[in-house]
Coordinates of C-alpha atoms in Angstrom, one line a residue:
X178 CA -17.2 20.5 -35.5
X179 CA -15.1 18.6 -32.9
X180 CA -16.6 18.2 -29.5
X181 CA -14.4 19.4 -26.7
X182 CA -14.3 17.1 -23.7
X183 CA -12.9 18.4 -20.4
X184 CA -9.8 16.5 -19.3
X185 CA -10.5 14.4 -16.2
X186 CA -7.9 15.2 -13.4
X187 CA -6.9 12.0 -11.8
X188 CA -5.4 12.7 -8.3
X189 CA -2.4 10.8 -7.0
X190 CA -3.1 7.2 -5.9
X191 CA -0.1 6.2 -3.7
X192 CA 0.7 2.8 -2.4
X193 CA 2.9 2.6 0.8
X194 CA 4.7 -0.7 1.5
X195 CA 7.6 -2.1 3.4
X196 CA 8.7 -4.7 5.8
X197 CA 7.1 -5.1 9.3
X198 CA 8.0 -2.3 11.7
X199 CA 9.5 -0.2 8.9
X200 CA 7.2 2.7 9.6
X201 CA 4.4 2.3 7.1
X202 CA 1.6 3.2 9.5
X203 CA 3.5 6.4 10.6
X204 CA 3.9 7.4 7.0
X205 CA 0.2 6.9 6.3
X206 CA -0.6 9.2 9.2
X207 CA 1.6 11.9 7.7
X208 CA -0.2 11.5 4.3
X209 CA -3.5 11.9 6.2
X210 CA -2.3 15.0 7.9
X211 CA -1.3 16.4 4.5
X212 CA -4.9 16.0 3.2
X213 CA -4.8 12.6 1.6
X214 CA -7.6 10.1 1.9
X215 CA -6.1 7.0 3.5
X216 CA -6.6 3.2 3.7
X217 CA -4.9 0.6 5.9
X218 CA -4.8 -3.0 4.7
X219 CA -4.1 -4.1 8.3
X220 CA -7.2 -2.2 9.6
X221 CA -9.3 -3.7 6.8
X222 CA -8.0 -7.2 7.7
X223 CA -9.2 -6.7 11.2
X224 CA -12.6 -5.7 10.0
X225 CA -12.8 -8.7 7.8
X226 CA -11.7 -11.0 10.6
X227 CA -14.5 -9.7 12.8
X228 CA -17.1 -11.0 10.3
X229 CA -19.0 -14.1 11.4
X230 CA -18.4 -15.9 8.2
X231 CA -14.6 -15.2 8.4
X232 CA -14.4 -16.3 12.0
X233 CA -16.1 -19.6 11.3
X234 CA -13.6 -20.4 8.4
X235 CA -10.6 -19.4 10.5
X236 CA -11.7 -21.5 13.5
X237 CA -12.0 -24.6 11.2
X238 CA -8.3 -24.1 10.2
X239 CA -6.7 -23.1 13.5
X240 CA -9.1 -24.3 16.1
X241 CA -9.0 -20.9 17.8
X242 CA -9.8 -17.3 17.2
X243 CA -7.1 -15.9 19.5
X244 CA -5.2 -13.5 17.3
X245 CA -1.8 -14.0 19.1
X246 CA -2.0 -17.7 18.7
X247 CA -2.9 -17.5 15.1
X248 CA -0.2 -14.9 14.4
X249 CA 2.4 -17.2 16.0
X250 CA 1.3 -20.1 13.8
X251 CA 1.1 -18.4 10.5
X252 CA 4.5 -16.9 10.7
X253 CA 6.1 -20.2 11.6
X254 CA 4.1 -22.3 9.1
X255 CA 3.8 -21.0 5.5
X256 CA 1.0 -23.3 4.5
X257 CA -1.2 -22.0 7.3
X258 CA -0.4 -18.4 6.5
X259 CA -1.4 -19.0 2.9
X260 CA -4.6 -20.6 4.0
X261 CA -5.5 -17.6 6.1
X262 CA -4.6 -15.2 3.3
X263 CA -7.1 -17.0 1.0
X264 CA -9.8 -16.2 3.5
X265 CA -8.9 -12.6 4.3
X266 CA -7.1 -11.0 1.3
X267 CA -9.9 -11.1 -1.3
X268 CA -12.2 -9.0 0.9
X269 CA -9.4 -6.6 1.8
X270 CA -8.5 -6.1 -1.8
X271 CA -12.2 -5.5 -2.5
X272 CA -12.3 -2.8 0.2
X273 CA -9.1 -1.2 -1.3
X274 CA -10.6 -1.0 -4.8
X275 CA -13.7 0.6 -3.4
X276 CA -11.6 3.2 -1.4
X277 CA -9.6 4.1 -4.5
X278 CA -12.7 4.5 -6.6
X279 CA -14.3 6.7 -4.0
X280 CA -11.2 8.9 -3.8
X281 CA -11.1 9.2 -7.6
X282 CA -14.8 10.2 -7.8
X283 CA -14.2 12.9 -5.2
X284 CA -10.9 13.9 -6.9
X285 CA -9.0 13.6 -3.6
X286 CA -5.4 12.4 -3.4
X287 CA -5.2 9.0 -1.8
X288 CA -2.7 6.8 0.0
X289 CA -3.0 3.2 1.0
X290 CA -0.7 1.2 3.4
X291 CA -0.4 -2.3 1.8
X292 CA 2.3 -4.4 3.4
X293 CA 2.1 -7.2 0.7
X294 CA 1.6 -4.8 -2.3
X295 CA 4.3 -6.4 -4.5
X296 CA 3.8 -9.9 -3.2
X297 CA 0.1 -9.8 -4.2
X298 CA 0.8 -8.1 -7.6
X299 CA -1.2 -4.9 -6.8
X300 CA 1.2 -2.4 -8.5
X301 CA -1.3 -1.5 -11.2
X302 CA -3.7 -0.1 -8.6
X303 CA -1.3 2.8 -7.9
X304 CA 0.4 5.4 -9.9
X305 CA 3.1 6.0 -7.3
X306 CA 4.6 3.4 -4.9
X307 CA 6.6 4.4 -1.8
X308 CA 8.7 1.8 0.0
X309 CA 9.6 2.6 3.6
X310 CA 12.9 0.9 4.4
X311 CA 15.1 0.1 7.4
X312 CA 17.8 -2.4 8.2
X313 CA 16.8 -5.8 9.5
X314 CA 18.5 -5.3 12.8
X315 CA 16.4 -2.1 13.4
X316 CA 13.2 -3.9 12.4
X317 CA 13.9 -6.8 14.8
X318 CA 14.7 -4.3 17.6
X319 CA 11.4 -2.5 17.0
X320 CA 9.4 -5.7 17.1
X321 CA 11.2 -6.9 20.2
X322 CA 10.2 -3.6 21.9
X323 CA 6.6 -4.5 21.1
X324 CA 7.0 -7.9 22.8
X325 CA 7.2 -9.9 19.6
X326 CA 9.4 -13.0 20.0
X327 CA 12.4 -12.9 17.7
X328 CA 11.4 -16.2 16.0
X329 CA 8.0 -14.8 15.2
X330 CA 9.5 -11.5 14.0
X331 CA 11.9 -13.3 11.7
X332 CA 8.9 -15.3 10.3
X333 CA 7.0 -12.0 9.7
X334 CA 9.9 -10.6 7.7
X335 CA 10.2 -13.9 5.7
X336 CA 6.6 -13.5 4.6
X337 CA 7.7 -10.5 2.5
X338 CA 10.0 -10.0 -0.5
X339 CA 13.5 -9.0 0.6
X340 CA 14.0 -5.3 1.3
X341 CA 16.2 -4.9 -1.8
X342 CA 13.5 -6.1 -4.1
X343 CA 10.9 -3.9 -2.5
X344 CA 13.1 -0.9 -2.9
X345 CA 14.0 -1.7 -6.5
X346 CA 10.4 -2.0 -7.5
X347 CA 9.3 1.2 -5.8
X348 CA 9.1 4.7 -7.3
X349 CA 10.4 6.3 -4.1
X350 CA 12.2 4.9 -1.2
X351 CA 12.1 6.6 2.2
X352 CA 14.5 5.3 4.8
X353 CA 13.4 5.3 8.5
X354 CA 16.6 4.9 10.5
X355 CA 16.7 8.1 12.6
X356 CA 14.3 10.0 14.8
X357 CA 10.6 10.0 14.4
X358 CA 10.8 13.7 13.6
X359 CA 13.3 13.2 10.8
X360 CA 11.2 10.4 9.4
X361 CA 8.1 12.5 9.3
X362 CA 10.0 15.3 7.6
X363 CA 11.2 12.8 5.0
X364 CA 7.6 11.7 4.3
X365 CA 6.5 15.3 4.0
X366 CA 9.2 15.9 1.4
X367 CA 8.0 12.8 -0.4
X368 CA 4.4 14.1 -0.5
X369 CA 5.6 17.4 -1.8
X370 CA 7.5 15.7 -4.6
X371 CA 4.5 13.6 -5.6
X372 CA 2.2 16.5 -5.6
X373 CA 4.6 18.7 -7.6
X374 CA 5.1 16.1 -10.2
X375 CA 1.4 15.6 -10.6
X376 CA 0.8 19.3 -10.8
X377 CA 3.4 19.5 -13.6
X378 CA 1.8 16.6 -15.4
X379 CA -1.6 18.3 -15.3
X380 CA -0.2 21.4 -16.9
X381 CA 1.4 19.4 -19.6
X382 CA -1.6 17.0 -20.1
X383 CA -3.3 17.9 -23.4
X384 CA -4.8 14.5 -24.1
X385 CA -8.6 14.3 -24.6
X386 CA -10.6 11.9 -22.5
X387 CA -13.6 10.2 -23.9
X388 CA -16.9 10.0 -22.1
X389 CA -16.2 6.3 -21.3
X390 CA -13.3 7.4 -19.2
X391 CA -10.4 6.2 -21.4
X392 CA -7.5 8.4 -22.4
X393 CA -7.2 8.6 -26.2
X394 CA -3.5 9.2 -25.9
X395 CA -2.7 6.1 -23.9
X396 CA -5.9 4.0 -24.2
X397 CA -5.7 3.1 -20.6
X398 CA -8.9 2.6 -18.6
X399 CA -9.4 4.9 -15.7
X400 CA -10.1 2.3 -13.0
X401 CA -8.6 1.1 -9.8
X402 CA -7.2 -2.0 -11.6
X403 CA -4.9 0.0 -13.9
X404 CA -3.2 3.3 -13.2
X405 CA -0.5 5.2 -15.1
X406 CA 2.7 5.3 -13.0
X407 CA 4.9 8.3 -12.4
X408 CA 8.5 8.2 -13.8
X409 CA 10.6 6.1 -11.5
X410 CA 12.7 7.9 -9.0
X411 CA 16.0 6.5 -7.8
X412 CA 16.0 4.7 -4.4
X413 CA 16.7 7.1 -1.6
X414 CA 15.7 10.2 -3.7
X415 CA 13.3 11.4 -1.1
X416 CA 15.4 10.9 2.0

């Protein structure tokens, strides 16, 4: 007699990315308000930077621990930026994997703000990727309003893939060019779309899952390193 194994429900695991000042952090707050567990790579980077071992390594490279001075250098000198990333990013990615695993074990929907998601080839950690987009002139204006010099702001943008490539590789693109209220409403619509598609998938899902946590239909391991993606939606579909 066949043994019936209850299908494991995998909640949405959403990656939020975009260029600097595009509105990623605001989008993440909306996901949190809608009940998602959340993770910020920038916040994780600050935690990692505060560790003694990290600070020693950073000071050897830059001769200072002043964040503004370091930021100015790394966005004007690509080699120094890459050196800092080698120190910070492995620990940040480790925290991200742990956060995803924790969300899955609790079966809670999860969203992570990861600015360099595509650049660091982290797509397989998510089953839906949302890119927040805005024109370059708007990004520069927002950074100028925060007191970031134009040259540094331009360097921050250059550290990323171009907006067009981020948008083409995302499942959903949310444009942030109007009011804060309009943008938040767009993010809520995006969340509703993601949840509706996952609810539909759960209803249609008849595959059996083995005790080892592998889908017999797809033979894909259920782990933070590999996640089944939603069907791609056209850019701007959630605006």
